[in-house]
Short mmCIF file of C-alpha atoms in Angstrom, two decimals:
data_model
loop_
_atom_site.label_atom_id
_atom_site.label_comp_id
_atom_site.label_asym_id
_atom_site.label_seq_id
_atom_site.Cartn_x
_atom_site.Cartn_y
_atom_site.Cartn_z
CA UNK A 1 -18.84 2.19 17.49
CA UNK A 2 -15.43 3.91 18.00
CA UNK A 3 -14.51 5.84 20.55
CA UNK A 4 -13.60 9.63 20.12
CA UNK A 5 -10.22 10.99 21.09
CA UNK A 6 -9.73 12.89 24.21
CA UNK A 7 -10.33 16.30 21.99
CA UNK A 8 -13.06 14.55 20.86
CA UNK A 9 -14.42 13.67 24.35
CA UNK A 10 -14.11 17.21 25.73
CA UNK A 11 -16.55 18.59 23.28
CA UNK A 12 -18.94 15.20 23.93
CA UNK A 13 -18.38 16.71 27.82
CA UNK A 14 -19.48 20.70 26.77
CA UNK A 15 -22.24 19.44 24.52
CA UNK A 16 -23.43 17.18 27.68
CA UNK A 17 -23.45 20.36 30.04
CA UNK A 18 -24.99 22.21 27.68
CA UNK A 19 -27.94 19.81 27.98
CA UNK A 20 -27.82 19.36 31.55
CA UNK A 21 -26.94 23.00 33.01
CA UNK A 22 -26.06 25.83 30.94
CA UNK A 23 -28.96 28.81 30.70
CA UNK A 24 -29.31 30.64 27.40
CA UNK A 25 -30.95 34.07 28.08
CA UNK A 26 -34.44 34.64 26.55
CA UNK A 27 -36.37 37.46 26.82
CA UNK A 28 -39.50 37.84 28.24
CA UNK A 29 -38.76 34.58 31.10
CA UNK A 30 -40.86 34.03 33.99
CA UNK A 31 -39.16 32.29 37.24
CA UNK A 32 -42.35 31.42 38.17
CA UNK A 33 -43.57 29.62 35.32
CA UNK A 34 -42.17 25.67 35.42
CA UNK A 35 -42.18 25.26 31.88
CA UNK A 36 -41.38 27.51 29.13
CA UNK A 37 -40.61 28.29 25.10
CA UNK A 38 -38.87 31.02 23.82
CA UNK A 39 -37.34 31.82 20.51
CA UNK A 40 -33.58 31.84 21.02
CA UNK A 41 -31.21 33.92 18.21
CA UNK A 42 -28.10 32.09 18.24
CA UNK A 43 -24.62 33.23 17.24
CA UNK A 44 -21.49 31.13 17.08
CA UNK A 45 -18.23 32.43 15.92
CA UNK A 46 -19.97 35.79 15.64
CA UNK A 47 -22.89 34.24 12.51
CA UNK A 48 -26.17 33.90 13.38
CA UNK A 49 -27.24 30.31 13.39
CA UNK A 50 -30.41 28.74 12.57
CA UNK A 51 -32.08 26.63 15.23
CA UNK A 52 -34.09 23.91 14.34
CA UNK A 53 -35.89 23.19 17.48
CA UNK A 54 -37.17 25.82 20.12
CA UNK A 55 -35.52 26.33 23.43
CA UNK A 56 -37.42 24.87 26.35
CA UNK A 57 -36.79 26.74 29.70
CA UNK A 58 -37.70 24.97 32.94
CA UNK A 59 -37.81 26.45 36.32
CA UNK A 60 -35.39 28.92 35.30
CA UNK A 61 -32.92 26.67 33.21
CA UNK A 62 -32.89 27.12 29.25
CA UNK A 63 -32.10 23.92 27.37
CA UNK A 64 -31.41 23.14 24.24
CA UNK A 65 -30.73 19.57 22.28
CA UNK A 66 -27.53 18.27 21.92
CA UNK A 67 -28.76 17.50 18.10
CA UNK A 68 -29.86 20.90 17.42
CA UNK A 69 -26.61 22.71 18.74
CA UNK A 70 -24.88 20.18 17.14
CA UNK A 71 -26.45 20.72 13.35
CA UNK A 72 -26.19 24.34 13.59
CA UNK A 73 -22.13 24.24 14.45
CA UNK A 74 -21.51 21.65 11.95
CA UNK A 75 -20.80 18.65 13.91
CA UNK A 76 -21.71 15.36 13.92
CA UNK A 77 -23.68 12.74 16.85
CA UNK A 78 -24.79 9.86 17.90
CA UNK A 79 -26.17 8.42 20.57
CA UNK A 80 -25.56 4.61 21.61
CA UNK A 81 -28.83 3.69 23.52
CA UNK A 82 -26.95 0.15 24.43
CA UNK A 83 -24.60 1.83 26.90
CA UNK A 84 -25.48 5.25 27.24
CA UNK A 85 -22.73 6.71 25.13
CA UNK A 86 -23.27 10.24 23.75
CA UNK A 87 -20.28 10.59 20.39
CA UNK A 88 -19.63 13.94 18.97
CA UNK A 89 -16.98 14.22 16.28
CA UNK A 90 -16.10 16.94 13.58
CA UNK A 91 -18.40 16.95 10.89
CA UNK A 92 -18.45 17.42 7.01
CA UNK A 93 -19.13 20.93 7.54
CA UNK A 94 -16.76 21.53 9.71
CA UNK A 95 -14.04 20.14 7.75
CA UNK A 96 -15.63 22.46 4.59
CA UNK A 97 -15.42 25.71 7.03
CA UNK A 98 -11.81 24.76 7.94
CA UNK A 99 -10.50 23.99 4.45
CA UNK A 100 -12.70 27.65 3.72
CA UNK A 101 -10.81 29.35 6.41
CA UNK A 102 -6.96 27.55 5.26
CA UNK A 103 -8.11 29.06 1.36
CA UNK A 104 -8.97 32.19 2.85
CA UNK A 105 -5.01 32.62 4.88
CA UNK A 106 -3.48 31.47 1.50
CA UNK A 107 -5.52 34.33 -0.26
CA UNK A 108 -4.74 36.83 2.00
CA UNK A 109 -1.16 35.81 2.21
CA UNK A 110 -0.94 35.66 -1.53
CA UNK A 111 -2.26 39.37 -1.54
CA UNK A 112 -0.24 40.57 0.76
CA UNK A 113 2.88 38.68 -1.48
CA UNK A 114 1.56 41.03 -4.36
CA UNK A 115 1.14 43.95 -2.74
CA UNK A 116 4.63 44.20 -1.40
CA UNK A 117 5.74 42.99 -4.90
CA UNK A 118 4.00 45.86 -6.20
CA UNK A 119 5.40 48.05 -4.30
CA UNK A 120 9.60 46.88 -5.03
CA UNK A 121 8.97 47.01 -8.34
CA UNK A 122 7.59 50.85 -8.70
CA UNK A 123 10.41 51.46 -5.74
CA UNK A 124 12.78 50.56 -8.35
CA UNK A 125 11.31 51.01 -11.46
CA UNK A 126 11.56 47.67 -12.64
CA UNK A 127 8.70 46.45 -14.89
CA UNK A 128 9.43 42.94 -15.11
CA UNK A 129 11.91 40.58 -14.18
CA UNK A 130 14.48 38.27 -16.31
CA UNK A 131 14.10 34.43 -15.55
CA UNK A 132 17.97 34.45 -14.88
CA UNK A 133 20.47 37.10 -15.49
CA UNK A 134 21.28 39.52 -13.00
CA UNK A 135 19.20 37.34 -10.03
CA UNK A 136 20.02 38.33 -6.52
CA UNK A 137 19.63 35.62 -3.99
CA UNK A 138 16.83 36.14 -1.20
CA UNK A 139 16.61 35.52 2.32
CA UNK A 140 14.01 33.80 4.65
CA UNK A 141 10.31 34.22 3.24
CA UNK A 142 11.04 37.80 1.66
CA UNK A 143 10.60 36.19 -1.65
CA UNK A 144 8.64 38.09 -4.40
CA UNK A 145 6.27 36.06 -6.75
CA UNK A 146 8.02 36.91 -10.27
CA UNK A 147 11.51 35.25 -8.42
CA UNK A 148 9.57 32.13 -7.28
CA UNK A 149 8.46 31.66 -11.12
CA UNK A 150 12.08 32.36 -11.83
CA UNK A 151 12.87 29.78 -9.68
CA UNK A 152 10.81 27.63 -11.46
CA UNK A 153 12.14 28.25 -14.71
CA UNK A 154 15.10 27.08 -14.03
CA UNK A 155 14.47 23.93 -12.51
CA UNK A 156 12.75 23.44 -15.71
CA UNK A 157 15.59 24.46 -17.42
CA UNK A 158 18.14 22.01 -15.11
CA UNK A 159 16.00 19.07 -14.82
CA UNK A 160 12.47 18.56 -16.99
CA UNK A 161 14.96 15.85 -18.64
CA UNK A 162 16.82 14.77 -15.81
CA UNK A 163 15.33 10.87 -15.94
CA UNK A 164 14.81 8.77 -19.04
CA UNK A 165 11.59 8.58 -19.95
CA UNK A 166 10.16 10.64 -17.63
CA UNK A 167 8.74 14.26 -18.25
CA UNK A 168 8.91 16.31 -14.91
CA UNK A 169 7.08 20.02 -13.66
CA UNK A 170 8.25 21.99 -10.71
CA UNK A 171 5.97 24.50 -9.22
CA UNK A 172 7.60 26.78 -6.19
CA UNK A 173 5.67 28.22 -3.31
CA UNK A 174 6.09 30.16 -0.11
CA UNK A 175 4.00 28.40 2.59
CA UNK A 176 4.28 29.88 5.97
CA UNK A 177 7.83 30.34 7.01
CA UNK A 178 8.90 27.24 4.33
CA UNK A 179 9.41 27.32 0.71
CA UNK A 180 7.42 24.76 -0.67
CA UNK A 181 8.83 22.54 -3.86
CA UNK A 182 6.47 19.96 -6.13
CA UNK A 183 7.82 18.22 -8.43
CA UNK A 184 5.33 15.92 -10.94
CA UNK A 185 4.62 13.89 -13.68
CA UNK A 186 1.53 12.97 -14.98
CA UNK A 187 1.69 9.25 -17.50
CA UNK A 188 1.07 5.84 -16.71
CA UNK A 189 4.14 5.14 -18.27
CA UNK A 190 6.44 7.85 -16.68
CA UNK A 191 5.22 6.30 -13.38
CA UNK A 192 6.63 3.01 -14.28
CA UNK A 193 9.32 4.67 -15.17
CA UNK A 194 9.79 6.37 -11.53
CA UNK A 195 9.18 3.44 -10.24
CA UNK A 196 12.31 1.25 -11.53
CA UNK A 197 14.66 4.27 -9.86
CA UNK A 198 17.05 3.24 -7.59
CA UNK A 199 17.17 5.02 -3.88
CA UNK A 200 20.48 6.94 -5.21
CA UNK A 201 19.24 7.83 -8.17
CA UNK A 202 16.23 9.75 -6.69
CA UNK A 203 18.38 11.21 -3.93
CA UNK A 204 21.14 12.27 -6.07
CA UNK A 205 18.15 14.14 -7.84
CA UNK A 206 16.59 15.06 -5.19
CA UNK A 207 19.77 16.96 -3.36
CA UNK A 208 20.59 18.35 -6.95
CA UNK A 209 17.32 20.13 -6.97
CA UNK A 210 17.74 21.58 -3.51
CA UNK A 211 21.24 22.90 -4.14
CA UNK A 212 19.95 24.79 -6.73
CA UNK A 213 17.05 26.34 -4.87
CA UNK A 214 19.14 26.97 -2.44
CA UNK A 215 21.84 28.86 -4.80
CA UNK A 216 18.76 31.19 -5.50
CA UNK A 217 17.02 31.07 -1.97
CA UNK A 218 18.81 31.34 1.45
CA UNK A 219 17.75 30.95 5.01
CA UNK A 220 14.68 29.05 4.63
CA UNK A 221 13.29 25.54 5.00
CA UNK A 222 12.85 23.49 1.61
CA UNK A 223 9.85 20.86 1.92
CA UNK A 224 9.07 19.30 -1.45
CA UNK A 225 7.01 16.37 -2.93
CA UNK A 226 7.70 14.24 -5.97
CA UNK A 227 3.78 13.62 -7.49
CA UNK A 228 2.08 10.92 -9.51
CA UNK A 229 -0.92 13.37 -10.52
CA UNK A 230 -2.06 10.35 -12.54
CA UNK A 231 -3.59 8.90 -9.58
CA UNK A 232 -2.74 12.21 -7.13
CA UNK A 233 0.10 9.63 -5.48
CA UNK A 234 3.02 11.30 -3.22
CA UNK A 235 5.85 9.38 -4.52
CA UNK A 236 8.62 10.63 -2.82
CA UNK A 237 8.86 13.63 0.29
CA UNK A 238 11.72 15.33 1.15
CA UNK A 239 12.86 18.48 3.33
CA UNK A 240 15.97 20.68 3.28
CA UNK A 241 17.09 22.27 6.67
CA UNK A 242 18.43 26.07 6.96
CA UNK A 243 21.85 24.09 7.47
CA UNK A 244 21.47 22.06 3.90
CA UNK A 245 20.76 18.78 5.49
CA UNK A 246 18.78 16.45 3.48
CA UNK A 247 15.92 13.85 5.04
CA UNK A 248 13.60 11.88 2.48
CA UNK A 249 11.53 9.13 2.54
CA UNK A 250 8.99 7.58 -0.51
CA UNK A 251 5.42 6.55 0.23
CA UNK A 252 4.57 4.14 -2.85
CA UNK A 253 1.58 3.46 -4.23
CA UNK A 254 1.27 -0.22 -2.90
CA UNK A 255 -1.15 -1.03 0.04
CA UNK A 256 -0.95 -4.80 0.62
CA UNK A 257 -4.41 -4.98 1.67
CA UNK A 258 -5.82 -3.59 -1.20
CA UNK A 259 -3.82 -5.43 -3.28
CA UNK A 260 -5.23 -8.82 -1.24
CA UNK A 261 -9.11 -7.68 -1.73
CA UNK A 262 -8.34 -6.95 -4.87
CA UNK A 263 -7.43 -10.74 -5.42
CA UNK A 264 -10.67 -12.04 -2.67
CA UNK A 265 -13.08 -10.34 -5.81
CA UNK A 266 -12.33 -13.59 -7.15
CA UNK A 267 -13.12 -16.96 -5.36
CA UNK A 268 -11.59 -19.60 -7.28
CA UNK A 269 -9.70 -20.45 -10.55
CA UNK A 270 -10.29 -22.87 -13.13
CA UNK A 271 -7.92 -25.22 -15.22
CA UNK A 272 -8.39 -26.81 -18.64
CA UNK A 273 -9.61 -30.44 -18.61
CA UNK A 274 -11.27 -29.74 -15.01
CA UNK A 275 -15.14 -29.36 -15.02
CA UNK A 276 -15.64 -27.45 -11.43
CA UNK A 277 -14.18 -24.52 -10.28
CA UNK A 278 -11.38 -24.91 -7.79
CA UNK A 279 -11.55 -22.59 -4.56
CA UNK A 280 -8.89 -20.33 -3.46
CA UNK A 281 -8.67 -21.33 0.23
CA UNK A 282 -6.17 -18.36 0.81
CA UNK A 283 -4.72 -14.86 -0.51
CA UNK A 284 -1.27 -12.94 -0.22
CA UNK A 285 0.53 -10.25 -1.42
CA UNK A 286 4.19 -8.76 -1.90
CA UNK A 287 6.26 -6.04 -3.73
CA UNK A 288 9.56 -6.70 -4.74
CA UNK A 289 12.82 -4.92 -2.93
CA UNK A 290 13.68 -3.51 -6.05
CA UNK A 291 9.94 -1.92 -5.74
CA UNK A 292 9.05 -2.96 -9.76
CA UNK A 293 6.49 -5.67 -9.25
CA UNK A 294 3.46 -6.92 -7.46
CA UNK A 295 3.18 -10.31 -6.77
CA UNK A 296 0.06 -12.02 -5.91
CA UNK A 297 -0.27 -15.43 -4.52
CA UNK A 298 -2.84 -17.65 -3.96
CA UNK A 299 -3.58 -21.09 -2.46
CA UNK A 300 -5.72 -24.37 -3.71
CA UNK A 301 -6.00 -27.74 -2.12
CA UNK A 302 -4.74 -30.45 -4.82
CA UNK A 303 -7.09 -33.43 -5.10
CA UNK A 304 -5.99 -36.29 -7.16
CA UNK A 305 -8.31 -35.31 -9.77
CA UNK A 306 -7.31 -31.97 -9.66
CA UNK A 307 -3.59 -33.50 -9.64
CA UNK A 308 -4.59 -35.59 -12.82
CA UNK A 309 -6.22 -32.86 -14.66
CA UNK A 310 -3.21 -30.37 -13.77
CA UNK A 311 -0.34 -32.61 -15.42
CA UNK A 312 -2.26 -32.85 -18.73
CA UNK A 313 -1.58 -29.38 -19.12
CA UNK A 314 1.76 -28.52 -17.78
CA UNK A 315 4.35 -26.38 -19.42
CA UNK A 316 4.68 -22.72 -20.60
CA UNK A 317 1.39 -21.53 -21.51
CA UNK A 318 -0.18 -24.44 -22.13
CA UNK A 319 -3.26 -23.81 -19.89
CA UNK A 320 -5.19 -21.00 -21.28
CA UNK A 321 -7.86 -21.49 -18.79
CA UNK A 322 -5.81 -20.94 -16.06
CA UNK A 323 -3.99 -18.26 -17.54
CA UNK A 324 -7.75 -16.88 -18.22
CA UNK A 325 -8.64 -16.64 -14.01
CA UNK A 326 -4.74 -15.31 -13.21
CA UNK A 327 -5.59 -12.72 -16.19
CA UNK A 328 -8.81 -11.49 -14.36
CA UNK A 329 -7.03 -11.72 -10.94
CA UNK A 330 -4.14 -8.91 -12.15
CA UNK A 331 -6.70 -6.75 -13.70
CA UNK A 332 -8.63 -6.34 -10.20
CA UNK A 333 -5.30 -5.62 -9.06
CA UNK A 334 -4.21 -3.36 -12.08
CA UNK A 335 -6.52 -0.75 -10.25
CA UNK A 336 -4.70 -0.59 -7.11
CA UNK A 337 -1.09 -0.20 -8.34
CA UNK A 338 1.40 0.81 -11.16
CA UNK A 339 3.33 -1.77 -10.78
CA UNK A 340 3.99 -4.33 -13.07
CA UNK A 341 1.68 -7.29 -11.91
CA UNK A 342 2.72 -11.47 -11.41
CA UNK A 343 1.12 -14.32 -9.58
CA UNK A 344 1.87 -17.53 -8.42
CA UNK A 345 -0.59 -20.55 -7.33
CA UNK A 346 0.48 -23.23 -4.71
CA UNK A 347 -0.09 -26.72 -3.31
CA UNK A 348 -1.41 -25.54 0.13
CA UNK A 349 -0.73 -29.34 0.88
CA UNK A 350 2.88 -29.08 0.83
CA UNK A 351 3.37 -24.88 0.25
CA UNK A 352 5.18 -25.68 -3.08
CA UNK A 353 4.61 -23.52 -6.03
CA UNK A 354 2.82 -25.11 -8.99
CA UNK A 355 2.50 -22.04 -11.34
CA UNK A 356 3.55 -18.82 -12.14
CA UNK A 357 2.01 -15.88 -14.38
CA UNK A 358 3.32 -12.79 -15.82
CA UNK A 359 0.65 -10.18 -16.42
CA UNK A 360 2.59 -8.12 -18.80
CA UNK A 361 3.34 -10.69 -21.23
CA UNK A 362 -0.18 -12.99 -20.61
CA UNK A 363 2.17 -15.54 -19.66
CA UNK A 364 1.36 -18.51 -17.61
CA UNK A 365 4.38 -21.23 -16.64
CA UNK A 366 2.44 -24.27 -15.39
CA UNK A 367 4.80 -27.26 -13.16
CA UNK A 368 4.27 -30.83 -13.06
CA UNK A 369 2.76 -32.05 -9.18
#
């Protein structure tokens, strides 16, 4: 079982004293009574919680399980009987009131945002505002909702094209003391697309976009996210100081261990002219530097009759069987990553490569050994 983090441990710690030594007042105790029930009402955070096991009071002490308090605050424990370990972590319903309570800000903030929007606009007597002409820039998070859509029309207008093949929204938010920019697509094939970018390309983009928010937005921290909503991927993350200064970074949708029990769903391939199935002894995987393809590889021990069998089949495409097992390989892959999928099979004998497949095409190049 894991252990908790210090954070983690201090609240193990309270829950522990609350079993050990902290009274709750109930009415109607008696010192001299040893032992004692008494209905308890229980509040936390100022909400009444419900208590699924009575309060025991004994010789003047009120206790109460650490699995009741627990439940009725939303968190989760366990108890290790093998070494006395008490673990008490956040649970699901704690995370639920917290996400509750982070909707709730944005609400309120998004209100307030209207409110004073409200108010400018009878202030002035404007009734609604043009997506460009006459635009005055702002400055810090004094931004009204009607310019961030403005905003967002022109991005639209400057760069829904801006890659081949690739169809791109912006959506522009204040959040907090940052203006927050997301920029998506949506397509299998637009993210294959995105994918075959160079580094410039997407930071020459990437600055492009900022300069222009910028132009229209002033003394304020630009965070933005380029978004695969196909599979809700962040493809690329970038942030624009107060002094225009540009970091980025990508996080692409390729986890090499997913990728390699991907492959492991499979346990061994088969080859034409071969009766038994031959066992894949061991798994790896790789992505390309110029971040297009996936490449898994696998290892098989060559017998002589494997050897024999191999040869009578060698050549481009020749062994449909083998090109068969590759074939179901990539598609346990296929639901891991975007990227264009090949494999290779080698002589774990001598680490030479004795095959190679191209998913796209359902192409299989099989070498002489």
């Amino acid at each position: 079982m894991q252990l908790i983090n210090k954070k983690k441990c201090l609240i193990a710690i309270t829950v522990g004293a609350l079993l050990a030594c902290i009274p709750m007042q109930a009415a109607g105790y008696k010192k001299n009574k040893s032992v004692n029930y008494h209905p308890v009402n229980f509040y936390y955070n100022g909400g009444q919680k419900y208590l699924s096991t009575v309060p025991i009071s004994i010789d003047g002490t009120t206790y109460l399980p650490a699995r009741t308090f627990c439940d009725a605050v939303g968190l989760e424990i366990n108890w290790d009987q093998s070494n006395g370990n008490l673990y008490v972590t956040s649970g699901s319903n704690y995370s639920s009131v917290l996400s509750l309570q982070t909707e709730l800000r944005a609400k309120d903030y998004e209100i307030a945002s209207l409110k004073q929007e409200l108010a400018k606009l009878k202030s002035s007597g404007v009734t609604s505002t043009s997506s460009s002409s006459g635009y005055d820039q702002t400055s810090g998070t004094d931004i009204l909702g009607t310019e961030l859509t403005a905003t967002e029309n022109e991005l639209e207008r400057l760069y829904e094209d801006y890659f081949d093949d690739i169809e791109l929204d912006f959506r522009v938010r204040v959040s907090g003391s940052r203006l927050s920019v997301k920029i998506s697509y949506d397509t299998s094939a637009e993210n294959k697309a995105f994918n075959k970018l160079s580094t410039r390309e997407i930071k020459n983009f990437v600055e492009d976009v900022c300069d222009t928010v910028r132009d229209r937005h002033d003394d304020i921290i630009i965070d933005g996210t380029i978004i695969y909503t196909g599979s809700n991927t962040n493809k690329y993350e970038f942030s624009y100081s107060k002094k225009d200064t540009l970091t980025y970074g990508s996080n692409y949708d390729f986890d090499e261990t997913d990728v390699i029990n991907a492959v492991k769903k499979t346990s061994s391939i088969n080859i034409k002219d071969y009766s038994q199935s031959i066992s894949i002894n061991k798994v790896e995987a790789s992505i390309s530097d110029s971040r297009e393809i996936v490449t898994f590889k696998i290892y098989i021990d060559v017998t002589s009759s494997i050897k024999e069998a191999w040869n009578m089949n060698k050549g481009l495409d020749t062994d449909t069987t083998l090109r068969t097992s590759l074939r179901d390989i990539a598609r346990n892959i296929e639901s891991e990553t975007d990227y264009d999928i090949q494999g290779i099979v080698y002589d774990s004998n001598n680490n030479t490569t004795i095959a190679t497949y191209d998913y796209e095409y359902n192409e299989i190049n099989k070498y002489g050994i």
